[in-house]
Coordinates of C-alpha atoms in Angstrom, one line a residue:
M1 CA 0.8 0.5 -0.1
I2 CA 1.3 3.4 -1.0
K3 CA 1.7 5.5 2.3
Q4 CA 3.4 8.9 0.3
I5 CA 3.6 9.9 -2.9
I6 CA 6.1 12.0 -4.3
E7 CA 6.0 13.8 -7.6
L8 CA 8.5 14.6 -9.4
S9 CA 8.2 17.5 -12.0
V10 CA 11.9 17.5 -13.6
E11 CA 11.7 14.3 -16.1
H12 CA 15.6 13.7 -16.0
N13 CA 16.7 14.6 -12.6
N14 CA 18.1 11.3 -10.5
V15 CA 15.8 9.9 -7.7
A16 CA 17.8 8.8 -4.9
C17 CA 16.5 6.0 -2.5
P18 CA 15.5 8.0 1.0
M19 CA 17.4 5.3 3.3
C20 CA 20.4 4.7 1.9
Q21 CA 21.3 7.7 -0.9
H22 CA 21.8 5.1 -3.5
D23 CA 20.7 6.9 -6.9
I24 CA 18.0 4.8 -8.2
L25 CA 17.7 6.6 -11.7
D26 CA 21.1 7.6 -12.3
W27 CA 20.9 9.5 -15.9
Q28 CA 25.0 9.4 -16.0
Q29 CA 24.7 5.4 -16.3
E30 CA 24.3 3.8 -19.6
Q31 CA 21.8 1.7 -17.6
Y32 CA 21.0 4.1 -16.1
L33 CA 18.5 2.5 -13.3
Q34 CA 19.9 1.2 -10.7
P35 CA 18.0 -0.5 -8.1
C36 CA 18.8 -0.7 -4.6
E37 CA 17.9 -3.2 -1.6
H38 CA 15.1 -0.8 -0.9
T39 CA 13.6 -0.8 -4.8
A40 CA 10.2 -2.2 -4.9
F41 CA 9.6 -1.7 -8.7
I42 CA 10.5 0.9 -11.3
A43 CA 7.4 1.2 -13.5
L44 CA 5.9 3.3 -16.5
D45 CA 2.5 3.0 -16.7
L46 CA 3.7 0.4 -19.9
G47 CA 4.8 -2.0 -17.8
F48 CA 6.9 -2.5 -15.5
E49 CA 10.5 -2.2 -15.9
Y50 CA 11.6 -3.9 -13.2
I51 CA 9.9 -5.2 -9.8
A52 CA 12.1 -7.7 -7.1
D53 CA 11.0 -10.6 -6.6
F54 CA 9.9 -10.1 -2.4
F55 CA 7.4 -6.7 -3.8
E56 CA 6.2 -9.3 -6.7
Q57 CA 4.3 -11.7 -3.5
H58 CA 2.6 -8.5 -2.8
L59 CA 0.5 -7.6 -6.4
P60 CA -3.7 -8.4 -6.6
H61 CA -2.1 -10.0 -10.3
T62 CA 1.2 -11.4 -10.5
V63 CA 3.2 -9.2 -13.8
D64 CA 2.2 -11.3 -16.6
E65 CA -1.8 -11.0 -15.7
I66 CA -0.8 -7.1 -15.7
H67 CA 0.8 -6.5 -18.2
D68 CA -1.5 -9.6 -20.5
Q69 CA -4.5 -8.1 -19.5
E70 CA -3.0 -4.4 -19.7
L71 CA -4.5 -3.3 -16.6
N72 CA -3.3 -0.5 -14.6
I73 CA 0.2 -0.4 -13.6
F74 CA -1.1 2.4 -10.3
E75 CA -3.4 0.8 -9.6
Q76 CA -2.2 -2.4 -8.8
I77 CA 0.8 -1.0 -6.5
N78 CA -1.3 0.9 -5.3
A79 CA -3.4 -2.0 -4.2
S80 CA -1.0 -4.0 -2.8
Q81 CA -0.6 -5.5 0.2
G82 CA 1.7 -6.1 3.2
I83 CA 3.8 -4.2 2.4
N84 CA 4.8 0.6 2.9
L85 CA 5.6 2.0 0.7
T86 CA 6.9 6.1 -0.3
V87 CA 6.8 6.0 -4.2
F88 CA 7.9 8.5 -6.6
K89 CA 5.2 9.8 -9.8
Q90 CA 7.9 11.2 -12.6
D91 CA 6.2 13.4 -15.3
L92 CA 7.5 11.3 -18.5
G93 CA 6.6 14.8 -20.6
A94 CA 4.4 13.0 -23.3
H95 CA 1.6 11.1 -23.8
N96 CA 0.3 11.4 -19.9
L97 CA 2.8 9.0 -19.3
C98 CA 4.5 8.8 -15.8
R99 CA 7.2 6.7 -14.2
Y100 CA 6.8 4.9 -10.6
I101 CA 9.5 4.3 -8.3
G102 CA 8.1 2.6 -4.9
V103 CA 11.2 2.4 -2.0
I104 CA 10.0 -0.1 1.1
R105 CA 9.5 2.0 4.1
P106 CA 10.2 0.4 7.8
E107 CA 7.3 -0.2 9.8

């Protein structure tokens, strides 16, 4: 369940984990997605770019079901149970698409 949403206004800023300060999204790297141990997922409205094994079990549907049925990614993330998340929401500046980066929060 989402406990906090942090909206980011600029699409090309790095995103640091609030727990360990590691840049989860690092535009200086060729592989700009750099999840840390606290990263639950990185997703676009179109689908998941990265998902941790520990997080997938908290979703109401499997990732394959979400993609195959074209379910709303944000709704599926928000419906997750048994896990507290901080979610960074980043407008991509095209076609009303967003990127979501979920970080686990301590209980």
